Amino acid sequence: MWIVRLALRRPYTVVVLCIVIVVMGGLAFSRMVVDIFPAIDIPVVISVFQYPGLSAEEMEKRVIIVNERGQSTTVNGIERLESQSIEGIGILKTYFQPGTTIAAGVAQINAIAQTILRITPPGMQPPVLVQFNAGNVPVAQVAMGGEGWSEQQLFDYGLNFIRPRLFTIPGLSIPGPYGGKSAQVQVDIDPQKLAGYNVSPNDVVTALLNSNLILPAGTAKMGDTEYDIRLNSSPDTTDEFNKLPIKVVNGAPVLVGDVGNVHFGFAPQTNIVRVNGQRSTFLAILKHSEASTTTVVDAVRGLLPGVMAQAPPGLQLKVGFDQSVFVRAAIANVVREAVIATLLVSLMVLVFLGSWRSTLVVAISIPLSILVGIVALFLTDNSVNIMTLGGFALAIGMLVDDATVEVENIHRNRALGKPLTVAVLDSAAQIAVPAIVSTLSICIVFFPVLLLTGAAKYLFTPLAGAVVFSMLASYFLSRTLVPMMSRAILGGESPHGSAPPDHRPGALERFNRQRERAIDAVRDLYFAGLRRVMARRAFVLVCAAAIIGLSFLLLRAVGEDFFPTVDAGLIRLHVRAPAGTRLEATERIVADVEETVRGVIPPRDLDSISSNTGLPIFYNLAFVQSDNIGPQDTDMLISLHPEHGPTIEYIRELRRALPMRHPGIQFYFQAADIISQVLNFGLAAPIDIQVEGNNFALTFPIAQKLEGLIRSVPGTADVHIAQLMNYPTLNVQVDRLKAAQIGLSQKDVATSMLTSLAGSSLFAPNFWLNPKNLVNYFVVVQTPQPLVYDTRTLLESPLTAQNNGSIRTGRPGPSNIVVGRPGPVVATRLGDVAQMSRSIRPAVVNHYTVQRVIDILANVDRRDLGGVSAAIDRQVATLGKMPPGVAIRVRGQAQAMRSSFRGMGQGLVLAIALVYLLMVVNFQSWLDPLIIIMAVPGALAGILWMLAVSGSTLNVESFMGSIMAVGVAVANSILVVNFANDMRREGLSAFQAALEAGRVRFRPVVMTALAMIIGMLPMALALGEGGEQNAPLGRAVIGGLIAATVTTLFVVPVVYSLLRRKPPVSHELDARFAREIGERLEPDTL
């Protein structure tokens, strides 16, 4: 009470405090990050290894495994390791325990990687290390194009000139370009000319290394001047490479141009991007977890005009697939819902109180409470996102409650004839304890959020924080601002019954009287119903218990999901051609698929189609999750116009049409929107069943059988095995004895083959600095790919003995003399020392905690995730006991959902226990809290009915709504029981006290419930962009409060009248304590 008296004595202090809240809230809001989700601090370090030409299994065995073992024994704080090995590339993801210092982890990983290099394949470079977490997701694409710009030029300019400009944007990550052709100095050697000049590919490589140098020449002092000495160590143009000597034969130099052609070209293309049917190149824009999507995209858009102004003529840059559009719409929708809820709740208060002054008092307290919550979130390093805004929207109804109950009680006391100041003080005293207990009860029920794990913990802790901070602020304002404003502005109102006899009521007063009569009529109707219920107490309790018990059978019908599905207008389709399909053939398939997509999605809804075929620059795989493991794979991103039809319907139609029109091609859909990508946390699908075991001969048949079983589960879609096990391979078996007889070692054969087929950059890196743009380019010696078009041309590849550089054959003789050159030149071909056979091998090898795994992935359609997961568990059980060394594990959203539900369920039980204990402290009774909690089962039953009727599932959002509904139900029940106890102290029986409590507390209970219900209506209707996300939360609150209000007004009085036979003992305990003190003190005072 002291704080109420202080507020009444020092009104200017309260006003200044409110001004400070407004200023600090505005400053905090302006400086907070705005994004779709809170930051998810689950640190991951991704190590990307490259060794061109190394098969997936060799990459696994010689690079990935040794690094996994090294990290597992030396790096601290590791939660798990995941890896993927594909041809020439290895990706190792190190997941750390939450809260681990990521900088220390990076240092340890880098140190162990450097140490392990000595046992990896020769020439292996240290890995590229990238820090990552769930919030690092693509938020836009910058498409590059222009009249007269080739793919090579676009790739080169994007990599070397646009990326360095965009990197200056805070919170931005930007991998290398997708699509295009990587520029390099190409030395195309002709095998026939090499043989004719007695020159090997290694001779060309050595000549280039010796003639294209990066070495200074020093300085010379001549007289009074010191000169820098500059040699022509590196050619100034690519054409000068053709004039470099390789060797001298009989006094005649053999030049590079004699055996090949040097030109500024490009590496063999491994990645093709198509945008709206045309080849293109784009840069993916990623944001850091703590960065704002809208800020990053706005900064990119602001920087691009300056980039284009400085670029060569014709370059066009366009931002596409902009996720900030959805983020802005979702944030604006939540804000709009909160504003509408505030207006509706204020209107409801006006209707119940009939006073614009009282409504103004209540309405002012709402934004002030929210501003305090914003300041608290800012100080705790939270952001403005749909979770925190959803928390404020959820709290609006309860923010009204504290002020409304206070104002309504002031009106009641004034109606008793008390002066305004006395009425304010008495009102504050009467509801002080129930108000603080109610507020703390609602805060306590959010305790389960602290028991969440994984991404759910980071998603819902800020929501709970927004509710708790604003609720505590609301209670504080109800003790300070509300009494002060009530005393200041309610004096102009006449209390009920105080008007003079000759007073003529105005229109507003007549309306208020009619409103009061209507409310009194409803209350009288309720009171009559309560009397009838109290007359049949046993029957009512049995019926209530039966209805509530049967309602819990709806759990199976409602179903379970981890998170509501959101329609962001994006579709991500993966297209997989038969294993080993070359890049150009896959592009033709993709073009046909794009036409099918255009036929399914009408032009009015289709915005753009972007297809990404093959593998980009190796380090790009660390930034963006992709199922592309080779030239046969394509990720297709389809964007719809803002006003589009239901995305899921287009997905279902494509899922039906694509396999029919393109037989032999595999199709499946993946998470496209930012919300699903964050929740999947790098996984391609919500359901991931892993068959773990190092022997593919055992695990792959099990995976195939399990795939068939999962396909039979209703509600599954896009079921497929992630790994390709049938990638075509040509095995070259070298006869080492025959090769040794003609002076060739296995290393000679391998080096010559690598130079011819993959280029010399791996074992002999050489660079040329372009003096025009100051960019270093690889100088690569390689046989042009068109010259190796079948096994015959492959077997004719020349081989080199590195000891003498000659080209020799296994059968020397006159027939091997090359005409036009002096002396015998003996040509050795691959086919002279090796045989070739065909086989298949894994195209990709995945590890989970250093064990090989095969993933069976599946989406969910027309059914809840929990039901599908349970059915899959039953199918897995039919497989029986696994062979030794084989295990089956469930991952993905199903695992996260079960973990979150388990934590929240345990926390909810604990929260109810804590609320019960809090009420025991307040009422000094074990019985009264038990009576109060009788409202909770009714709330839970109402939640299930509302979810079932609205077609929503039990998910983390509806779970949060359930928590709020339980808190409000307890708070309202406290009002009834507390007033009934007061009546018992005045001498009423339990029966009479229960009736009177129901009658007097009808209005505040209904007002509180209606405030929450009306406040949640905009959210529950999900009318705006992204509204589907928070809709289950609003629906759970509405359903829970409708049933809880009925339970509070009818069942709780019945239970009270039956159980509370003796008067409350709290005042008797005080009296007994006083008597005991007096008895002890009395002898001392004599």
JSON list of N, CA and C in Angstrom, two decimals, residues 66-76 78 80-81:
[
{"chain": "A", "resi": 66, "resn": "VAL", "atom": "N", "xyz": [39.85, -38.71, -40.53]},
{"chain": "A", "resi": 66, "resn": "VAL", "atom": "CA", "xyz": [41.00, -38.32, -39.70]},
{"chain": "A", "resi": 66, "resn": "VAL", "atom": "C", "xyz": [40.72, -37.00, -39.00]},
{"chain": "A", "resi": 67, "resn": "ASN", "atom": "N", "xyz": [39.99, -36.09, -39.64]},
{"chain": "A", "resi": 67, "resn": "ASN", "atom": "CA", "xyz": [39.65, -34.82, -38.99]},
{"chain": "A", "resi": 67, "resn": "ASN", "atom": "C", "xyz": [38.57, -35.03, -37.92]},
{"chain": "A", "resi": 68, "resn": "GLU", "atom": "N", "xyz": [37.62, -35.92, -38.18]},
{"chain": "A", "resi": 68, "resn": "GLU", "atom": "CA", "xyz": [36.61, -36.21, -37.16]},
{"chain": "A", "resi": 68, "resn": "GLU", "atom": "C", "xyz": [37.25, -36.79, -35.90]},
{"chain": "A", "resi": 69, "resn": "ARG", "atom": "N", "xyz": [38.14, -37.72, -36.11]},
{"chain": "A", "resi": 69, "resn": "ARG", "atom": "CA", "xyz": [38.80, -38.32, -34.94]},
{"chain": "A", "resi": 69, "resn": "ARG", "atom": "C", "xyz": [39.67, -37.31, -34.22]},
{"chain": "A", "resi": 70, "resn": "GLY", "atom": "N", "xyz": [40.33, -36.46, -34.98]},
{"chain": "A", "resi": 70, "resn": "GLY", "atom": "CA", "xyz": [41.16, -35.44, -34.36]},
{"chain": "A", "resi": 70, "resn": "GLY", "atom": "C", "xyz": [40.35, -34.45, -33.55]},
{"chain": "A", "resi": 71, "resn": "GLN", "atom": "N", "xyz": [39.23, -34.00, -34.12]},
{"chain": "A", "resi": 71, "resn": "GLN", "atom": "CA", "xyz": [38.39, -33.04, -33.39]},
{"chain": "A", "resi": 71, "resn": "GLN", "atom": "C", "xyz": [37.76, -33.68, -32.16]},
{"chain": "A", "resi": 72, "resn": "SER", "atom": "N", "xyz": [37.31, -34.91, -32.28]},
{"chain": "A", "resi": 72, "resn": "SER", "atom": "CA", "xyz": [36.62, -35.55, -31.16]},
{"chain": "A", "resi": 72, "resn": "SER", "atom": "C", "xyz": [37.52, -35.75, -29.96]},
{"chain": "A", "resi": 73, "resn": "THR", "atom": "N", "xyz": [38.83, -35.75, -30.17]},
{"chain": "A", "resi": 73, "resn": "THR", "atom": "CA", "xyz": [39.75, -35.98, -29.05]},
{"chain": "A", "resi": 73, "resn": "THR", "atom": "C", "xyz": [40.43, -34.71, -28.55]},
{"chain": "A", "resi": 74, "resn": "THR", "atom": "N", "xyz": [40.35, -33.61, -29.31]},
{"chain": "A", "resi": 74, "resn": "THR", "atom": "CA", "xyz": [41.09, -32.41, -28.91]},
{"chain": "A", "resi": 74, "resn": "THR", "atom": "C", "xyz": [40.24, -31.15, -28.79]},
{"chain": "A", "resi": 75, "resn": "VAL", "atom": "N", "xyz": [39.07, -31.11, -29.39]},
{"chain": "A", "resi": 75, "resn": "VAL", "atom": "CA", "xyz": [38.25, -29.89, -29.37]},
{"chain": "A", "resi": 75, "resn": "VAL", "atom": "C", "xyz": [37.24, -29.99, -28.23]},
{"chain": "A", "resi": 76, "resn": "ASN", "atom": "N", "xyz": [37.14, -28.94, -27.45]},
{"chain": "A", "resi": 76, "resn": "ASN", "atom": "CA", "xyz": [36.27, -28.95, -26.27]},
{"chain": "A", "resi": 76, "resn": "ASN", "atom": "C", "xyz": [34.85, -28.50, -26.62]},
{"chain": "A", "resi": 78, "resn": "ILE", "atom": "N", "xyz": [32.17, -30.13, -27.82]},
{"chain": "A", "resi": 78, "resn": "ILE", "atom": "CA", "xyz": [31.47, -30.63, -29.00]},
{"chain": "A", "resi": 78, "resn": "ILE", "atom": "C", "xyz": [30.20, -31.38, -28.57]},
{"chain": "A", "resi": 80, "resn": "ARG", "atom": "N", "xyz": [28.03, -32.74, -31.23]},
{"chain": "A", "resi": 80, "resn": "ARG", "atom": "CA", "xyz": [28.02, -33.82, -32.21]},
{"chain": "A", "resi": 80, "resn": "ARG", "atom": "C", "xyz": [28.79, -33.39, -33.45]},
{"chain": "A", "resi": 81, "resn": "LEU", "atom": "N", "xyz": [29.13, -34.36, -34.28]},
{"chain": "A", "resi": 81, "resn": "LEU", "atom": "CA", "xyz": [29.80, -34.11, -35.55]},
{"chain": "A", "resi": 81, "resn": "LEU", "atom": "C", "xyz": [28.95, -34.69, -36.67]}
]
